[in-house]
Structure formats: structure tokens, C-alpha cells
Amino acid sequence: MSSNNLNDTKSHVHELFETIAPKYDMMNDLMSFGQHKVWRKKTMKIMNVQKGQTALDLCCGTCDWTIDLAKASETGHITGLDFSEQMLDVGRQKVAEAGLNKQIKLVQGNAMELPFEDNSFDYVTIGFGLRNVPDYEQVVSEMLRVVKPGGQIVCLEMSKPQKQPFKSIYYFYFEKMVPLLGKMFAKQFAAYKWLPDSLKLFLDAKELRQLFEKVGAVNVVVKNFFWGIAALHIGRKTN
């Protein structure tokens, strides 16, 4: 992808998320029938975060996963990064309400150019954000760069079901119904038209595993949720 196309994509996605920030949490619950919370809870159980461990949550949005990481770590420093200031504003309110201001730091930044030193975090996570970046490989490479040796990079993302007839039902819902839900409940048809469009362009679970391995992650684990609607990928950095 050319630099001009990358910049156009970044600008487009940034504008969309700035617009939908106030309704983002409500729409996530509505679109996934609340399943995104179930998937994240299962992911946290697999990750097994220990007291005092540190984490970086990329594309943290309104900070639900950031807060989960802080609670699991209890004392470890957690950083949330997102390019949308409007999303971070919502997140800051939630962090404050949870009483976690001292433990969580929120940063506006670019997931493709992380402003952190190598080997800085025990975990680097990205939840439902990788498909919205212009360069998947660059983001996963950056995740691996800043995680500590032996640490985990974790991606929880929408995926592509393979089996019929569920595959057809799924794509009909995402392509036809989700934009209508966005128009009805968030007054944003274009933004929620982007979500199914981004999913069609995104990697399937096998391709994403190959990308993890390409950038150097080892012991890559893949777990599909709900017949492949979502997929969890966890890779480790070599010691």
C-alpha cells in the first residue's frame, strides 16, 4: 500500500472513531449481543496475568480491556494507547470511575509507531482494532518489539467463519444489518458501513497466525469463538 493510501486510510478511520466515540460501547454491546465481553473474559483467563505484571493495550478505545488488565495485575503499570482523543476521553472517565488513575496511563498515539522502548511490557494486547489499521504487519511487529522476552502479544479480533450456512448468515448480518443498526441507534450509517468493509479486507485466523509467525512470534496459539466470528491469537517473544 502506498504512503498516500496509508495516510488516507488513517485519516478516514480516525474521523470515524472520533465521531462514534459517544455511542461506541452501546453499539459494541448491541452488535455482538454482548459476546465481546464474554470473549475478552475468556481471553483474560487464558492470558493468566499475574500480580505486578505490566501491559500495553493498543487501540484501547474506551478502555474496557485496559481496565480488565489493571484489575488482574492489581499493582502493575498498564498503558492504554489509541489514536482517537474522543475515545480516550470516554476511557478516562471510566478509568477514573474505576479508581485506577494511578495504575493506568492513557496515551494518544499511533499503533504502527509505538513511543516505547524495546522490551518494555509483559503483555501487549490489541482488541478489535487490528483490522482498522493500515498495516497489520507493522503493528504486530511493533507489538513484538516492545514486549519483554518471554512475554505475550495478544490479539482478539473479529474473524471469518468458514462453514456454511453460518458463514452466509454472518456476512448478511454484518453487511446489511450492522450499518442499519448504526444508523438507527448511533445516527452513523457510514461509520458502521466501514466495519463490515474492514472485516472483508482483514485476514482470516490462519493468515493472522502466519503473520504472527512471520514477524517472529513463537508458540502461537489460536482460539476461535462462536464458530469463528472472533479469533484469539497469542504469540510469545523468544527469551
PDB file of C-alpha atoms in Angstrom:
ATOM      1  CA  MET A   1       0.000   0.000   0.000  1.00  0.00           C
ATOM      2  CA  SER A   2       1.400   3.418  -0.939  1.00  0.00           C
ATOM      3  CA  SER A   3       2.101   6.102   1.659  1.00  0.00           C
ATOM      4  CA  ASN A   4      -0.743   8.219   0.251  1.00  0.00           C
ATOM      5  CA  ASN A   5      -3.202   5.347   0.627  1.00  0.00           C
ATOM      6  CA  LEU A   6      -1.954   4.699   4.165  1.00  0.00           C
ATOM      7  CA  ASN A   7      -2.483   8.325   5.078  1.00  0.00           C
ATOM      8  CA  ASP A   8      -5.944   8.365   3.504  1.00  0.00           C
ATOM      9  CA  THR A   9      -6.940   5.236   5.433  1.00  0.00           C
ATOM     10  CA  LYS A  10      -5.605   6.588   8.730  1.00  0.00           C
ATOM     11  CA  SER A  11      -7.463   9.849   8.237  1.00  0.00           C
ATOM     12  CA  HIS A  12     -10.703   8.093   7.310  1.00  0.00           C
ATOM     13  CA  VAL A  13     -10.628   5.672  10.245  1.00  0.00           C
ATOM     14  CA  HIS A  14      -9.590   8.395  12.690  1.00  0.00           C
ATOM     15  CA  GLU A  15     -12.534  10.556  11.648  1.00  0.00           C
ATOM     16  CA  LEU A  16     -14.947   7.630  12.000  1.00  0.00           C
ATOM     17  CA  PHE A  17     -13.859   6.734  15.516  1.00  0.00           C
ATOM     18  CA  GLU A  18     -13.823  10.342  16.656  1.00  0.00           C
ATOM     19  CA  THR A  19     -17.459  10.507  15.500  1.00  0.00           C
ATOM     20  CA  ILE A  20     -18.761   7.287  17.051  1.00  0.00           C
ATOM     21  CA  ALA A  21     -16.948   7.550  20.411  1.00  0.00           C
ATOM     22  CA  PRO A  22     -20.012   8.539  22.497  1.00  0.00           C
ATOM     23  CA  LYS A  23     -22.030   5.550  21.234  1.00  0.00           C
ATOM     24  CA  TYR A  24     -19.155   3.084  20.854  1.00  0.00           C
ATOM     25  CA  ASP A  25     -19.800   0.958  23.945  1.00  0.00           C
ATOM     26  CA  MET A  26     -23.531   0.756  23.370  1.00  0.00           C
ATOM     27  CA  MET A  27     -23.050  -0.275  19.742  1.00  0.00           C
ATOM     28  CA  ASN A  28     -20.495  -2.947  20.641  1.00  0.00           C
ATOM     29  CA  ASP A  29     -22.956  -4.498  23.063  1.00  0.00           C
ATOM     30  CA  LEU A  30     -25.748  -4.289  20.504  1.00  0.00           C
ATOM     31  CA  MET A  31     -23.814  -5.624  17.508  1.00  0.00           C
ATOM     32  CA  SER A  32     -22.218  -8.567  19.314  1.00  0.00           C
ATOM     33  CA  PHE A  33     -25.201  -9.287  21.596  1.00  0.00           C
ATOM     34  CA  GLY A  34     -22.764  -8.705  24.482  1.00  0.00           C
ATOM     35  CA  GLN A  35     -20.464 -11.515  23.343  1.00  0.00           C
ATOM     36  CA  HIS A  36     -17.386  -9.283  23.076  1.00  0.00           C
ATOM     37  CA  LYS A  37     -17.312  -9.154  26.874  1.00  0.00           C
ATOM     38  CA  VAL A  38     -17.511 -12.948  27.093  1.00  0.00           C
ATOM     39  CA  TRP A  39     -14.656 -13.337  24.596  1.00  0.00           C
ATOM     40  CA  ARG A  40     -12.490 -10.854  26.492  1.00  0.00           C
ATOM     41  CA  LYS A  41     -13.166 -12.621  29.797  1.00  0.00           C
ATOM     42  CA  LYS A  42     -12.115 -15.951  28.278  1.00  0.00           C
ATOM     43  CA  THR A  43      -9.028 -14.291  26.810  1.00  0.00           C
ATOM     44  CA  MET A  44      -8.028 -12.893  30.189  1.00  0.00           C
ATOM     45  CA  LYS A  45      -8.347 -16.355  31.719  1.00  0.00           C
ATOM     46  CA  ILE A  46      -6.022 -17.802  29.072  1.00  0.00           C
ATOM     47  CA  MET A  47      -3.530 -14.940  29.492  1.00  0.00           C
ATOM     48  CA  ASN A  48      -3.348 -15.533  33.261  1.00  0.00           C
ATOM     49  CA  VAL A  49      -1.998 -12.090  34.172  1.00  0.00           C
ATOM     50  CA  GLN A  50      -0.123 -12.144  37.472  1.00  0.00           C
ATOM     51  CA  LYS A  51       0.088  -9.510  40.193  1.00  0.00           C
ATOM     52  CA  GLY A  52       2.522  -6.739  39.307  1.00  0.00           C
ATOM     53  CA  GLN A  53       2.807  -7.554  35.615  1.00  0.00           C
ATOM     54  CA  THR A  54       2.732  -4.720  33.095  1.00  0.00           C
ATOM     55  CA  ALA A  55       0.745  -4.363  29.891  1.00  0.00           C
ATOM     56  CA  LEU A  56       0.231  -2.120  26.890  1.00  0.00           C
ATOM     57  CA  ASP A  57      -3.276  -2.124  25.408  1.00  0.00           C
ATOM     58  CA  LEU A  58      -3.239  -0.884  21.810  1.00  0.00           C
ATOM     59  CA  CYS A  59      -6.265   0.674  20.115  1.00  0.00           C
ATOM     60  CA  CYS A  60      -7.640   0.744  23.653  1.00  0.00           C
ATOM     61  CA  GLY A  61     -10.709   2.769  22.665  1.00  0.00           C
ATOM     62  CA  THR A  62     -12.879   3.355  25.709  1.00  0.00           C
ATOM     63  CA  CYS A  63     -10.549   1.249  27.879  1.00  0.00           C
ATOM     64  CA  ASP A  64     -12.604  -1.810  28.831  1.00  0.00           C
ATOM     65  CA  TRP A  65      -9.685  -4.190  28.265  1.00  0.00           C
ATOM     66  CA  THR A  66      -7.228  -1.691  29.759  1.00  0.00           C
ATOM     67  CA  ILE A  67      -9.263  -1.707  32.973  1.00  0.00           C
ATOM     68  CA  ASP A  68      -9.505  -5.515  32.986  1.00  0.00           C
ATOM     69  CA  LEU A  69      -5.719  -5.740  32.693  1.00  0.00           C
ATOM     70  CA  ALA A  70      -5.224  -3.320  35.565  1.00  0.00           C
ATOM     71  CA  LYS A  71      -7.588  -5.219  37.821  1.00  0.00           C
ATOM     72  CA  ALA A  72      -5.899  -8.531  37.011  1.00  0.00           C
ATOM     73  CA  SER A  73      -2.431  -7.111  37.598  1.00  0.00           C
ATOM     74  CA  GLU A  74      -3.536  -5.313  40.792  1.00  0.00           C
ATOM     75  CA  THR A  75      -0.317  -3.293  41.085  1.00  0.00           C
ATOM     76  CA  GLY A  76       1.342  -3.443  37.658  1.00  0.00           C
ATOM     77  CA  HIS A  77       1.514  -0.379  35.450  1.00  0.00           C
ATOM     78  CA  ILE A  78      -0.903  -0.509  32.498  1.00  0.00           C
ATOM     79  CA  THR A  79      -0.740   1.773  29.450  1.00  0.00           C
ATOM     80  CA  GLY A  80      -3.577   2.296  27.001  1.00  0.00           C
ATOM     81  CA  LEU A  81      -2.859   3.788  23.575  1.00  0.00           C
ATOM     82  CA  ASP A  82      -5.340   4.995  20.969  1.00  0.00           C
ATOM     83  CA  PHE A  83      -5.220   7.484  18.104  1.00  0.00           C
ATOM     84  CA  SER A  84      -8.682   8.919  18.879  1.00  0.00           C
ATOM     85  CA  GLU A  85      -8.774  11.585  21.552  1.00  0.00           C
ATOM     86  CA  GLN A  86     -12.554  11.333  21.706  1.00  0.00           C
ATOM     87  CA  MET A  87     -12.350   7.615  22.503  1.00  0.00           C
ATOM     88  CA  LEU A  88      -9.695   8.292  25.136  1.00  0.00           C
ATOM     89  CA  ASP A  89     -11.909  10.954  26.725  1.00  0.00           C
ATOM     90  CA  VAL A  90     -14.586   8.306  27.290  1.00  0.00           C
ATOM     91  CA  GLY A  91     -11.907   5.929  28.544  1.00  0.00           C
ATOM     92  CA  ARG A  92     -10.533   8.467  31.017  1.00  0.00           C
ATOM     93  CA  GLN A  93     -13.949   8.787  32.615  1.00  0.00           C
ATOM     94  CA  LYS A  94     -14.223   5.019  33.005  1.00  0.00           C
ATOM     95  CA  VAL A  95     -10.698   4.716  34.422  1.00  0.00           C
ATOM     96  CA  ALA A  96     -11.464   7.450  36.956  1.00  0.00           C
ATOM     97  CA  GLU A  97     -14.758   5.818  37.940  1.00  0.00           C
ATOM     98  CA  ALA A  98     -12.878   2.548  38.498  1.00  0.00           C
ATOM     99  CA  GLY A  99     -10.381   4.333  40.750  1.00  0.00           C
ATOM    100  CA  LEU A 100      -7.445   3.322  38.560  1.00  0.00           C
ATOM    101  CA  ASN A 101      -5.899   6.673  37.636  1.00  0.00           C
ATOM    102  CA  LYS A 102      -2.650   5.877  39.452  1.00  0.00           C
ATOM    103  CA  GLN A 103      -2.268   2.495  37.765  1.00  0.00           C
ATOM    104  CA  ILE A 104      -3.364   3.312  34.204  1.00  0.00           C
ATOM    105  CA  LYS A 105      -1.736   5.800  31.849  1.00  0.00           C
ATOM    106  CA  LEU A 106      -3.536   6.716  28.620  1.00  0.00           C
ATOM    107  CA  VAL A 107      -1.591   7.907  25.585  1.00  0.00           C
ATOM    108  CA  GLN A 108      -2.724   9.248  22.239  1.00  0.00           C
ATOM    109  CA  GLY A 109      -0.532   7.631  19.620  1.00  0.00           C
ATOM    110  CA  ASN A 110      -0.054   5.518  16.519  1.00  0.00           C
ATOM    111  CA  ALA A 111      -0.026   1.727  16.901  1.00  0.00           C
ATOM    112  CA  MET A 112       2.325   1.490  13.920  1.00  0.00           C
ATOM    113  CA  GLU A 113       4.961   3.692  15.596  1.00  0.00           C
ATOM    114  CA  LEU A 114       4.885   2.953  19.311  1.00  0.00           C
ATOM    115  CA  PRO A 115       6.581   5.566  21.515  1.00  0.00           C
ATOM    116  CA  PHE A 116       8.066   2.939  23.850  1.00  0.00           C
ATOM    117  CA  GLU A 117      11.443   1.286  24.294  1.00  0.00           C
ATOM    118  CA  ASP A 118      12.127  -2.300  23.274  1.00  0.00           C
ATOM    119  CA  ASN A 119      11.266  -4.993  25.834  1.00  0.00           C
ATOM    120  CA  SER A 120       9.038  -2.756  27.975  1.00  0.00           C
ATOM    121  CA  PHE A 121       5.887  -4.788  28.797  1.00  0.00           C
ATOM    122  CA  ASP A 122       4.920  -8.269  29.958  1.00  0.00           C
ATOM    123  CA  TYR A 123       1.868  -8.190  27.668  1.00  0.00           C
ATOM    124  CA  VAL A 124       0.887  -6.199  24.607  1.00  0.00           C
ATOM    125  CA  THR A 125      -2.767  -6.521  23.629  1.00  0.00           C
ATOM    126  CA  ILE A 126      -4.993  -5.274  20.835  1.00  0.00           C
ATOM    127  CA  GLY A 127      -8.740  -5.849  20.937  1.00  0.00           C
ATOM    128  CA  PHE A 128     -10.949  -5.359  17.884  1.00  0.00           C
ATOM    129  CA  GLY A 129      -8.527  -2.799  16.500  1.00  0.00           C
ATOM    130  CA  LEU A 130      -6.037  -4.561  14.258  1.00  0.00           C
ATOM    131  CA  ARG A 131      -8.376  -4.716  11.263  1.00  0.00           C
ATOM    132  CA  ASN A 132      -8.732  -0.915  11.410  1.00  0.00           C
ATOM    133  CA  VAL A 133      -5.030  -0.114  10.975  1.00  0.00           C
ATOM    134  CA  PRO A 134      -3.470   0.444   7.528  1.00  0.00           C
ATOM    135  CA  ASP A 135      -0.588  -2.032   8.025  1.00  0.00           C
ATOM    136  CA  TYR A 136      -1.293  -5.165  10.096  1.00  0.00           C
ATOM    137  CA  GLU A 137       2.267  -6.468   9.881  1.00  0.00           C
ATOM    138  CA  GLN A 138       3.781  -3.217  11.104  1.00  0.00           C
ATOM    139  CA  VAL A 139       1.515  -3.187  14.171  1.00  0.00           C
ATOM    140  CA  VAL A 140       2.233  -6.820  15.092  1.00  0.00           C
ATOM    141  CA  SER A 141       5.967  -6.168  14.593  1.00  0.00           C
ATOM    142  CA  GLU A 142       5.753  -3.198  16.945  1.00  0.00           C
ATOM    143  CA  MET A 143       3.867  -5.292  19.497  1.00  0.00           C
ATOM    144  CA  LEU A 144       6.637  -7.876  19.439  1.00  0.00           C
ATOM    145  CA  ARG A 145       9.317  -5.199  19.676  1.00  0.00           C
ATOM    146  CA  VAL A 146       8.010  -3.613  22.876  1.00  0.00           C
ATOM    147  CA  VAL A 147       7.021  -6.820  24.696  1.00  0.00           C
ATOM    148  CA  LYS A 148       9.614  -8.329  27.019  1.00  0.00           C
ATOM    149  CA  PRO A 149      11.418 -11.576  26.133  1.00  0.00           C
ATOM    150  CA  GLY A 150       9.096 -14.383  27.187  1.00  0.00           C
ATOM    151  CA  GLY A 151       6.131 -12.002  27.148  1.00  0.00           C
ATOM    152  CA  GLN A 152       2.908 -12.344  25.180  1.00  0.00           C
ATOM    153  CA  ILE A 153       1.385 -10.421  22.296  1.00  0.00           C
ATOM    154  CA  VAL A 154      -2.383 -10.896  22.226  1.00  0.00           C
ATOM    155  CA  CYS A 155      -4.908 -10.074  19.511  1.00  0.00           C
ATOM    156  CA  LEU A 156      -8.659 -10.519  19.968  1.00  0.00           C
ATOM    157  CA  GLU A 157     -10.423  -9.652  16.741  1.00  0.00           C
ATOM    158  CA  MET A 158     -13.416 -10.328  14.535  1.00  0.00           C
ATOM    159  CA  SER A 159     -12.703 -13.146  12.115  1.00  0.00           C
ATOM    160  CA  LYS A 160     -14.178 -15.019   9.171  1.00  0.00           C
ATOM    161  CA  PRO A 161     -16.386 -18.073   9.732  1.00  0.00           C
ATOM    162  CA  GLN A 162     -15.758 -20.789   7.156  1.00  0.00           C
ATOM    163  CA  LYS A 163     -18.672 -23.183   7.492  1.00  0.00           C
ATOM    164  CA  GLN A 164     -21.993 -22.793   5.697  1.00  0.00           C
ATOM    165  CA  PRO A 165     -24.770 -21.855   6.240  1.00  0.00           C
ATOM    166  CA  PHE A 166     -23.460 -19.868   9.225  1.00  0.00           C
ATOM    167  CA  LYS A 167     -20.921 -18.057   7.037  1.00  0.00           C
ATOM    168  CA  SER A 168     -23.652 -16.619   4.788  1.00  0.00           C
ATOM    169  CA  ILE A 169     -25.846 -15.629   7.734  1.00  0.00           C
ATOM    170  CA  TYR A 170     -22.897 -13.912   9.401  1.00  0.00           C
ATOM    171  CA  TYR A 171     -21.933 -11.863   6.361  1.00  0.00           C
ATOM    172  CA  PHE A 172     -25.540 -10.890   5.696  1.00  0.00           C
ATOM    173  CA  TYR A 173     -25.804  -9.616   9.270  1.00  0.00           C
ATOM    174  CA  PHE A 174     -22.559  -7.642   9.111  1.00  0.00           C
ATOM    175  CA  GLU A 175     -23.043  -6.221   5.640  1.00  0.00           C
ATOM    176  CA  LYS A 176     -26.768  -5.436   5.760  1.00  0.00           C
ATOM    177  CA  MET A 177     -27.900  -5.230   9.378  1.00  0.00           C
ATOM    178  CA  VAL A 178     -24.937  -3.634  11.185  1.00  0.00           C
ATOM    179  CA  PRO A 179     -24.987  -0.410   9.107  1.00  0.00           C
ATOM    180  CA  LEU A 180     -28.741  -0.138   9.720  1.00  0.00           C
ATOM    181  CA  LEU A 181     -28.205  -0.599  13.466  1.00  0.00           C
ATOM    182  CA  GLY A 182     -25.568   2.117  13.325  1.00  0.00           C
ATOM    183  CA  LYS A 183     -27.986   4.437  11.553  1.00  0.00           C
ATOM    184  CA  MET A 184     -30.831   3.692  13.966  1.00  0.00           C
ATOM    185  CA  PHE A 185     -29.016   3.788  17.294  1.00  0.00           C
ATOM    186  CA  ALA A 186     -25.891   5.874  16.697  1.00  0.00           C
ATOM    187  CA  LYS A 187     -27.083   8.024  13.781  1.00  0.00           C
ATOM    188  CA  GLN A 188     -23.954   6.919  11.916  1.00  0.00           C
ATOM    189  CA  PHE A 189     -24.535   4.814   8.805  1.00  0.00           C
ATOM    190  CA  ALA A 190     -21.137   5.462   7.154  1.00  0.00           C
ATOM    191  CA  ALA A 191     -19.120   4.545  10.235  1.00  0.00           C
ATOM    192  CA  TYR A 192     -20.874   1.226  10.657  1.00  0.00           C
ATOM    193  CA  LYS A 193     -20.638   0.525   6.947  1.00  0.00           C
ATOM    194  CA  TRP A 194     -16.856   0.720   7.422  1.00  0.00           C
ATOM    195  CA  LEU A 195     -16.853  -2.105   9.975  1.00  0.00           C
ATOM    196  CA  PRO A 196     -18.071  -4.868   7.622  1.00  0.00           C
ATOM    197  CA  ASP A 197     -15.913  -3.408   4.860  1.00  0.00           C
ATOM    198  CA  SER A 198     -12.834  -3.624   7.094  1.00  0.00           C
ATOM    199  CA  LEU A 199     -13.713  -7.201   8.019  1.00  0.00           C
ATOM    200  CA  LYS A 200     -13.848  -8.270   4.367  1.00  0.00           C
ATOM    201  CA  LEU A 201     -10.346  -6.890   3.849  1.00  0.00           C
ATOM    202  CA  PHE A 202      -8.974  -8.459   7.027  1.00  0.00           C
ATOM    203  CA  LEU A 203      -7.046 -11.716   7.424  1.00  0.00           C
ATOM    204  CA  ASP A 204      -8.694 -14.966   8.413  1.00  0.00           C
ATOM    205  CA  ALA A 205      -7.485 -16.802  11.516  1.00  0.00           C
ATOM    206  CA  LYS A 206      -4.959 -18.918   9.622  1.00  0.00           C
ATOM    207  CA  GLU A 207      -3.495 -15.920   7.795  1.00  0.00           C
ATOM    208  CA  LEU A 208      -3.184 -13.945  11.016  1.00  0.00           C
ATOM    209  CA  ARG A 209      -1.357 -16.845  12.654  1.00  0.00           C
ATOM    210  CA  GLN A 210       1.056 -16.869   9.737  1.00  0.00           C
ATOM    211  CA  LEU A 211       1.588 -13.124  10.184  1.00  0.00           C
ATOM    212  CA  PHE A 212       2.402 -13.603  13.877  1.00  0.00           C
ATOM    213  CA  GLU A 213       4.971 -16.231  12.938  1.00  0.00           C
ATOM    214  CA  LYS A 214       6.367 -14.110  10.092  1.00  0.00           C
ATOM    215  CA  VAL A 215       7.290 -11.243  12.421  1.00  0.00           C
ATOM    216  CA  GLY A 216       8.946 -13.642  14.862  1.00  0.00           C
ATOM    217  CA  ALA A 217       6.339 -14.658  17.439  1.00  0.00           C
ATOM    218  CA  VAL A 218       6.683 -18.246  18.680  1.00  0.00           C
ATOM    219  CA  ASN A 219       4.330 -20.801  20.232  1.00  0.00           C
ATOM    220  CA  VAL A 220       1.387 -19.072  18.546  1.00  0.00           C
ATOM    221  CA  VAL A 221      -1.961 -20.200  19.943  1.00  0.00           C
ATOM    222  CA  VAL A 222      -5.226 -19.617  18.055  1.00  0.00           C
ATOM    223  CA  LYS A 223      -8.681 -19.984  19.572  1.00  0.00           C
ATOM    224  CA  ASN A 224     -11.890 -19.380  17.644  1.00  0.00           C
ATOM    225  CA  PHE A 225     -15.002 -18.089  19.377  1.00  0.00           C
ATOM    226  CA  PHE A 226     -18.614 -18.700  18.342  1.00  0.00           C
ATOM    227  CA  TRP A 227     -17.990 -20.693  15.134  1.00  0.00           C
ATOM    228  CA  GLY A 228     -15.234 -18.342  14.050  1.00  0.00           C
ATOM    229  CA  ILE A 229     -16.956 -14.975  14.474  1.00  0.00           C
ATOM    230  CA  ALA A 230     -13.994 -13.882  16.553  1.00  0.00           C
ATOM    231  CA  ALA A 231     -10.495 -15.277  16.950  1.00  0.00           C
ATOM    232  CA  LEU A 232      -7.852 -15.013  19.647  1.00  0.00           C
ATOM    233  CA  HIS A 233      -4.168 -15.120  18.701  1.00  0.00           C
ATOM    234  CA  ILE A 234      -1.448 -15.276  21.348  1.00  0.00           C
ATOM    235  CA  GLY A 235       2.255 -15.360  20.497  1.00  0.00           C
ATOM    236  CA  ARG A 236       5.371 -15.212  22.633  1.00  0.00           C
ATOM    237  CA  LYS A 237       8.651 -13.415  22.250  1.00  0.00           C
ATOM    238  CA  THR A 238      11.698 -15.635  22.451  1.00  0.00           C
ATOM    239  CA  ASN A 239      13.832 -15.327  25.584  1.00  0.00           C
TER     240      ASN A 239
END
